Amino acid sequence: MRADGVTPWGTLVFEVMSQQTPLVRVAPVWLRWMRLWPAPADLADAPTADVLVEWSTLGYPSRALRLQQCATRIRDAHGGAVPTDHAQLLDLPGVGGYTAAALASFQFHQRIAVLDVNIRRVASRVFDGIELPASSAPTKAERERAEAVLPEDGHECAAWNLALMEFGALVCTQRSPDCPACPIRERCRWAGRGYPRAAKRPRTQQWRGTDRQARGRVLAALRAAHSTAPRGRAGISRAEALRAATLPGAEEGQAQRALASLIADRLVAYDEASSRITLP
DNA sequence: GAAGCGTGGTG
DNA sequence: TCACCAAGCTT
């Protein structure tokens, strides 16, 4: 976490776990991971099934697979040390623009702009006078503007990025910003324009009844089976997996499709001989 | 650029 | 109840 003594690997794991997941849910899982797998080589050597069980209910379990791939790559291609170079960070599995910049700034104190959803929202309001960023991904113009207002010193830069993220998370929030308490409302272009609402809001993701929900139920059943079963005898039958994947009132074939996609994503394995579904 | 990908908390 | 949302990444 962002505390003294946390290794680059610890920070990398923390940032990946934090992708689309509230920090309060990340904290306990991260602590367990650090105890089980304190260095990249430890995670690289772990059974993938254990990695997925310990991922618990953080969501988006593909992140756990990518983190293990990332650990293997760091061990084999970087001598076991998390690279400090931004381009090399970006090249790691599961590490995108946000995570690479977060590591470069928070861990390595480089002068770089972190453009997470919070900072992008703050900048859109203050500079552009619009409620929400117009594009789903950061643009070159956004990045250049964010870099232009960065402090010169790398340590100050880390504090700057972190402060902006927390400001967006606590004050300049997505749904109900506390504008009366905002210290820069006099200079905020969105305030000056009277807080106009965004015409087009990003369409919100469906979940109920989706393949995603079906996949989640299979994974939940497998986590339960693996955390209680003696080693080597874990897993569930294909029939149980399909039953778990069958949602009330679901369309024909959804359960099969969900299971097939889990296998294709290597989140689960299917042993045809025994007809059992297991974590990989 | 858009769609797909989990899970739990909240207003 | 239910839509919305949370330190994004990959295809």
GROMACS .gro file of C-alpha atoms (C1' of nucleotides) in nm:
model
  302
    1MET     CA    1   0.000   0.000   0.000
    2ARG     CA    2   0.113   0.359   0.001
    3ALA     CA    3   0.308   0.320   0.319
    4ASP     CA    4   0.676   0.314   0.400
    5GLY     CA    5   0.844  -0.019   0.354
    6VAL     CA    6   0.610  -0.157   0.093
    7THR     CA    7   0.804  -0.319  -0.188
    8PRO     CA    8   0.750  -0.238  -0.555
    9TRP     CA    9   0.594  -0.582  -0.591
   10GLY     CA   10   0.355  -0.508  -0.306
   11THR     CA   11   0.255  -0.184  -0.471
   12LEU     CA   12   0.205  -0.354  -0.806
   13VAL     CA   13  -0.022  -0.617  -0.653
   14PHE     CA   14  -0.212  -0.347  -0.468
   15GLU     CA   15  -0.268  -0.136  -0.778
   16VAL     CA   16  -0.389  -0.431  -0.984
   17MET     CA   17  -0.627  -0.537  -0.709
   18SER     CA   18  -0.756  -0.179  -0.695
   19GLN     CA   19  -0.860  -0.177  -1.060
   20GLN     CA   20  -1.237  -0.130  -1.045
   21THR     CA   21  -1.248  -0.256  -0.687
   22PRO     CA   22  -1.306  -0.045  -0.371
   23LEU     CA   23  -0.998  -0.016  -0.149
   24VAL     CA   24  -1.171  -0.141   0.164
   25ARG     CA   25  -1.225  -0.473  -0.008
   26VAL     CA   26  -0.871  -0.487  -0.140
   27ALA     CA   27  -0.693  -0.438   0.192
   28PRO     CA   28  -0.752  -0.776   0.364
   29VAL     CA   29  -0.687  -0.975   0.048
   30TRP     CA   30  -0.369  -0.784  -0.023
   31LEU     CA   31  -0.239  -0.853   0.329
   32ARG     CA   32  -0.290  -1.227   0.283
   33TRP     CA   33  -0.126  -1.225  -0.059
   34MET     CA   34   0.179  -1.047   0.076
   35ARG     CA   35   0.213  -1.304   0.351
   36LEU     CA   36   0.170  -1.599   0.111
   37TRP     CA   37   0.365  -1.458  -0.184
   38PRO     CA   38   0.594  -1.177  -0.072
   39ALA     CA   39   0.798  -1.173  -0.396
   40PRO     CA   40   0.718  -1.227  -0.764
   41ALA     CA   41   0.891  -1.566  -0.767
   42ASP     CA   42   0.663  -1.686  -0.486
   43LEU     CA   43   0.350  -1.608  -0.684
   44ALA     CA   44   0.500  -1.748  -1.003
   45ASP     CA   45   0.553  -2.082  -0.826
   46ALA     CA   46   0.209  -2.099  -0.666
   47PRO     CA   47  -0.066  -2.328  -0.796
   48THR     CA   48  -0.299  -2.114  -1.006
   49ALA     CA   49  -0.598  -2.263  -0.825
   50ASP     CA   50  -0.461  -2.121  -0.499
   51VAL     CA   51  -0.412  -1.784  -0.664
   52LEU     CA   52  -0.776  -1.776  -0.772
   53VAL     CA   53  -0.903  -1.893  -0.432
   54GLU     CA   54  -0.699  -1.623  -0.258
   55TRP     CA   55  -0.828  -1.366  -0.505
   56SER     CA   56  -1.152  -1.433  -0.324
   57THR     CA   57  -1.441  -1.206  -0.424
   58LEU     CA   58  -1.246  -0.909  -0.555
   59GLY     CA   59  -1.407  -0.962  -0.894
   60TYR     CA   60  -1.261  -0.971  -1.246
   61PRO     CA   61  -1.059  -1.286  -1.164
   62SER     CA   62  -0.869  -1.262  -1.493
   63ARG     CA   63  -0.667  -1.002  -1.309
   64ALA     CA   64  -0.538  -1.276  -1.080
   65LEU     CA   65  -0.423  -1.482  -1.377
   66ARG     CA   66  -0.251  -1.183  -1.531
   67LEU     CA   67  -0.085  -1.101  -1.201
   68GLN     CA   68   0.063  -1.449  -1.191
   69GLN     CA   69   0.178  -1.414  -1.554
   70CYS     CA   70   0.322  -1.080  -1.454
   71ALA     CA   71   0.511  -1.243  -1.164
   72THR     CA   72   0.656  -1.504  -1.397
   73ARG     CA   73   0.766  -1.239  -1.644
   74ILE     CA   74   0.929  -1.032  -1.370
   75ARG     CA   75   1.116  -1.336  -1.246
   76ASP     CA   76   1.228  -1.455  -1.588
   77ALA     CA   77   1.283  -1.131  -1.778
   78HIS     CA   78   1.366  -0.878  -1.506
   79GLY     CA   79   1.570  -1.076  -1.257
   80GLY     CA   80   1.287  -1.085  -1.006
   81ALA     CA   81   1.270  -0.707  -0.967
   82VAL     CA   82   0.975  -0.495  -1.076
   83PRO     CA   83   1.104  -0.277  -1.363
   84THR     CA   84   1.115   0.096  -1.300
   85ASP     CA   85   1.094   0.202  -1.663
   86HIS     CA   86   0.747   0.315  -1.765
   87ALA     CA   87   0.755   0.139  -2.102
   88GLN     CA   88   0.867  -0.186  -1.940
   89LEU     CA   89   0.592  -0.156  -1.681
   90LEU     CA   90   0.333  -0.103  -1.956
   91ASP     CA   91   0.453  -0.420  -2.122
   92LEU     CA   92   0.368  -0.636  -1.819
   93PRO     CA   93   0.048  -0.845  -1.833
   94GLY     CA   94  -0.243  -0.669  -1.664
   95VAL     CA   95  -0.056  -0.340  -1.641
   96GLY     CA   96  -0.211  -0.057  -1.842
   97GLY     CA   97  -0.169   0.316  -1.846
   98TYR     CA   98  -0.304   0.376  -1.500
   99THR     CA   99  -0.109   0.104  -1.320
  100ALA     CA  100   0.218   0.181  -1.495
  101ALA     CA  101   0.188   0.549  -1.409
  102ALA     CA  102   0.082   0.474  -1.052
  103LEU     CA  103   0.391   0.260  -0.996
  104ALA     CA  104   0.623   0.507  -1.167
  105SER     CA  105   0.485   0.787  -0.951
  106PHE     CA  106   0.394   0.639  -0.613
  107GLN     CA  107   0.669   0.381  -0.592
  108PHE     CA  108   0.951   0.519  -0.803
  109HIS     CA  109   0.882   0.892  -0.766
  110GLN     CA  110   0.913   0.971  -1.132
  111ARG     CA  111   0.760   1.287  -1.274
  112ILE     CA  112   0.456   1.144  -1.448
  113ALA     CA  113   0.084   1.220  -1.457
  114VAL     CA  114  -0.153   0.954  -1.323
  115LEU     CA  115  -0.479   0.964  -1.516
  116ASP     CA  116  -0.729   0.755  -1.327
  117VAL     CA  117  -1.104   0.808  -1.342
  118ASN     CA  118  -1.095   1.049  -1.046
  119ILE     CA  119  -0.825   1.277  -1.182
  120ARG     CA  120  -0.980   1.278  -1.528
  121ARG     CA  121  -1.314   1.381  -1.382
  122VAL     CA  122  -1.160   1.662  -1.177
  123ALA     CA  123  -0.972   1.793  -1.481
  124SER     CA  124  -1.282   1.778  -1.702
  125ARG     CA  125  -1.474   1.987  -1.453
  126VAL     CA  126  -1.207   2.239  -1.361
  127PHE     CA  127  -1.057   2.293  -1.707
  128ASP     CA  128  -1.330   2.199  -1.955
  129GLY     CA  129  -1.638   2.291  -1.755
  130ILE     CA  130  -1.805   1.958  -1.825
  131GLU     CA  131  -1.937   1.708  -1.574
  132LEU     CA  132  -1.761   1.400  -1.709
  133PRO     CA  133  -1.476   1.327  -1.952
  134ALA     CA  134  -1.598   1.312  -2.311
  135SER     CA  135  -1.396   1.003  -2.401
  136SER     CA  136  -1.381   0.667  -2.230
  137ALA     CA  137  -1.000   0.657  -2.246
  138PRO     CA  138  -0.756   0.939  -2.170
  139THR     CA  139  -0.663   1.144  -2.478
  140LYS     CA  140  -0.324   1.282  -2.571
  141ALA     CA  141  -0.451   1.631  -2.494
  142GLU     CA  142  -0.559   1.525  -2.146
  143ARG     CA  143  -0.221   1.374  -2.077
  144GLU     CA  144  -0.032   1.679  -2.199
  145ARG     CA  145  -0.248   1.910  -1.992
  146ALA     CA  146  -0.202   1.696  -1.682
  147GLU     CA  147   0.174   1.693  -1.736
  148ALA     CA  148   0.181   2.068  -1.782
  149VAL     CA  149   0.055   2.133  -1.428
  150LEU     CA  150   0.273   1.870  -1.259
  151PRO     CA  151   0.521   1.974  -0.988
  152GLU     CA  152   0.886   1.954  -1.094
  153ASP     CA  153   1.001   1.720  -0.819
  154GLY     CA  154   0.915   1.351  -0.838
  155HIS     CA  155   0.828   1.317  -0.470
  156GLU     CA  156   0.601   1.620  -0.487
  157CYS     CA  157   0.453   1.473  -0.799
  158ALA     CA  158   0.353   1.157  -0.615
  159ALA     CA  159   0.182   1.365  -0.348
  160TRP     CA  160   0.012   1.571  -0.619
  161ASN     CA  161  -0.125   1.268  -0.801
  162LEU     CA  162  -0.241   1.103  -0.481
  163ALA     CA  163  -0.403   1.424  -0.357
  164LEU     CA  164  -0.594   1.469  -0.682
  165MET     CA  165  -0.714   1.108  -0.676
  166GLU     CA  166  -0.842   1.143  -0.323
  167PHE     CA  167  -0.996   1.480  -0.397
  168GLY     CA  168  -1.192   1.318  -0.678
  169ALA     CA  169  -1.285   1.022  -0.464
  170LEU     CA  170  -1.397   1.224  -0.161
  171VAL     CA  171  -1.511   1.569  -0.281
  172CYS     CA  172  -1.538   1.596  -0.658
  173THR     CA  173  -1.723   1.267  -0.681
  174GLN     CA  174  -1.904   1.120  -0.977
  175ARG     CA  175  -2.255   1.120  -0.840
  176SER     CA  176  -2.282   1.380  -0.566
  177PRO     CA  177  -1.987   1.621  -0.558
  178ASP     CA  178  -1.961   1.838  -0.248
  179CYS     CA  179  -1.916   2.162  -0.441
  180PRO     CA  180  -1.997   2.395  -0.148
  181ALA     CA  181  -1.696   2.246   0.034
  182CYS     CA  182  -1.468   2.264  -0.268
  183PRO     CA  183  -1.161   2.482  -0.213
  184ILE     CA  184  -1.123   2.566  -0.583
  185ARG     CA  185  -1.483   2.628  -0.681
  186GLU     CA  186  -1.399   2.993  -0.759
  187ARG     CA  187  -1.167   2.873  -1.033
  188CYS     CA  188  -1.371   2.576  -1.153
  189ARG     CA  189  -1.509   2.619  -1.503
  190TRP     CA  190  -1.788   2.368  -1.436
  191ALA     CA  191  -1.900   2.576  -1.138
  192GLY     CA  192  -1.880   2.889  -1.349
  193ARG     CA  193  -2.114   2.735  -1.600
  194GLY     CA  194  -2.365   2.635  -1.332
  195TYR     CA  195  -2.284   2.264  -1.312
  196PRO     CA  196  -2.441   2.150  -1.641
  197ARG     CA  197  -2.507   1.779  -1.653
  198ALA     CA  198  -2.340   1.569  -1.918
  199ALA     CA  199  -2.568   1.510  -2.214
  200LYS     CA  200  -2.441   1.161  -2.282
  201ARG     CA  201  -2.367   0.952  -1.978
  202PRO     CA  202  -2.153   0.644  -2.028
  203ARG     CA  203  -2.387   0.352  -2.055
  204THR     CA  204  -2.390   0.149  -1.740
  205GLN     CA  205  -2.297  -0.215  -1.748
  206GLN     CA  206  -2.569  -0.471  -1.719
  207TRP     CA  207  -2.519  -0.761  -1.488
  208ARG     CA  208  -2.843  -0.930  -1.396
  209GLY     CA  209  -2.903  -1.217  -1.632
  210THR     CA  210  -2.576  -1.173  -1.819
  211ASP     CA  211  -2.309  -1.430  -1.899
  212ARG     CA  212  -2.096  -1.241  -1.652
  213GLN     CA  213  -2.330  -1.327  -1.370
  214ALA     CA  214  -2.339  -1.690  -1.483
  215ARG     CA  215  -1.961  -1.706  -1.493
  216GLY     CA  216  -1.942  -1.554  -1.149
  217ARG     CA  217  -2.160  -1.826  -1.005
  218VAL     CA  218  -1.943  -2.103  -1.147
  219LEU     CA  219  -1.633  -1.940  -1.005
  220ALA     CA  220  -1.799  -1.898  -0.667
  221ALA     CA  221  -1.884  -2.269  -0.662
  222LEU     CA  222  -1.527  -2.356  -0.754
  223ARG     CA  223  -1.376  -2.127  -0.491
  224ALA     CA  224  -1.594  -2.294  -0.232
  225ALA     CA  225  -1.501  -2.642  -0.353
  226HIS     CA  226  -1.130  -2.565  -0.356
  227SER     CA  227  -1.116  -2.399  -0.019
  228THR     CA  228  -1.273  -2.697   0.156
  229ALA     CA  229  -1.153  -2.995  -0.048
  230PRO     CA  230  -0.833  -3.184   0.024
  231ARG     CA  231  -0.567  -3.099  -0.229
  232GLY     CA  232  -0.599  -3.276  -0.560
  233ARG     CA  233  -0.959  -3.373  -0.507
  234ALA     CA  234  -1.116  -3.035  -0.562
  235GLY     CA  235  -1.354  -2.928  -0.832
  236ILE     CA  236  -1.712  -2.997  -0.927
  237SER     CA  237  -1.881  -3.210  -1.189
  238ARG     CA  238  -1.965  -3.058  -1.525
  239ALA     CA  239  -2.332  -3.099  -1.436
  240GLU     CA  240  -2.284  -2.903  -1.114
  241ALA     CA  241  -2.099  -2.633  -1.301
  242LEU     CA  242  -2.381  -2.601  -1.553
  243ARG     CA  243  -2.635  -2.591  -1.274
  244ALA     CA  244  -2.441  -2.312  -1.105
  245ALA     CA  245  -2.429  -2.125  -1.436
  246THR     CA  246  -2.803  -2.154  -1.494
  247LEU     CA  247  -2.977  -1.832  -1.398
  248PRO     CA  248  -3.348  -1.811  -1.328
  249GLY     CA  249  -3.533  -1.758  -1.653
  250ALA     CA  250  -3.212  -1.771  -1.852
  251GLU     CA  251  -3.202  -1.821  -2.224
  252GLU     CA  252  -3.124  -2.169  -2.347
  253GLY     CA  253  -2.755  -2.221  -2.390
  254GLN     CA  254  -2.633  -1.945  -2.167
  255ALA     CA  255  -2.491  -2.181  -1.907
  256GLN     CA  256  -2.301  -2.377  -2.172
  257ARG     CA  257  -2.171  -2.059  -2.326
  258ALA     CA  258  -2.062  -1.920  -1.990
  259LEU     CA  259  -1.877  -2.239  -1.902
  260ALA     CA  260  -1.711  -2.252  -2.242
  261SER     CA  261  -1.593  -1.895  -2.208
  262LEU     CA  262  -1.448  -1.966  -1.864
  263ILE     CA  263  -1.253  -2.255  -2.014
  264ALA     CA  264  -1.141  -2.040  -2.307
  265ASP     CA  265  -1.022  -1.773  -2.063
  266ARG     CA  266  -0.836  -2.041  -1.865
  267LEU     CA  267  -1.016  -1.945  -1.548
  268VAL     CA  268  -1.134  -2.305  -1.518
  269ALA     CA  269  -1.011  -2.636  -1.655
  270TYR     CA  270  -1.216  -2.927  -1.785
  271ASP     CA  271  -1.091  -3.282  -1.754
  272GLU     CA  272  -1.283  -3.488  -2.009
  273ALA     CA  273  -1.178  -3.820  -1.860
  274SER     CA  274  -1.336  -3.749  -1.523
  275SER     CA  275  -1.582  -3.493  -1.657
  276ARG     CA  276  -1.484  -3.256  -1.379
  277ILE     CA  277  -1.443  -2.883  -1.374
  278THR     CA  278  -1.162  -2.746  -1.160
  279LEU     CA  279  -0.968  -2.430  -1.106
  280PRO     CA  280  -0.659  -2.443  -1.330
  281DG     C1'  281  -1.369   0.297  -3.015
  282DA     C1'  282  -1.672  -0.012  -2.806
  283DA     C1'  283  -1.772  -0.423  -2.569
  284DG     C1'  284  -1.674  -0.768  -2.225
  285DC     C1'  285  -1.521  -0.873  -1.785
  286DG     C1'  286  -1.717  -0.975  -1.102
  287DT     C1'  287  -1.860  -0.839  -0.686
  288DG     C1'  288  -2.062  -0.592  -0.309
  289DG     C1'  289  -2.210  -0.147  -0.126
  290DT     C1'  290  -2.519   0.241  -0.162
  291DG     C1'  291  -2.879   0.611  -0.238
  292DT     C1'  292  -3.593  -0.277  -0.526
  293DC     C1'  293  -3.259  -0.162  -0.853
  294DA     C1'  294  -2.961   0.131  -1.119
  295DC     C1'  295  -2.539   0.303  -1.045
  296DC     C1'  296  -2.070   0.280  -0.923
  297DA     C1'  297  -1.563   0.152  -0.781
  298DA     C1'  298  -0.728   0.366  -0.794
  299DG     C1'  299  -0.897  -0.040  -1.556
  300DC     C1'  300  -0.724  -0.384  -1.892
  301DT     C1'  301  -0.771  -0.652  -2.305
  302DT     C1'  302  -0.946  -0.763  -2.744
   0.00000   0.00000   0.00000
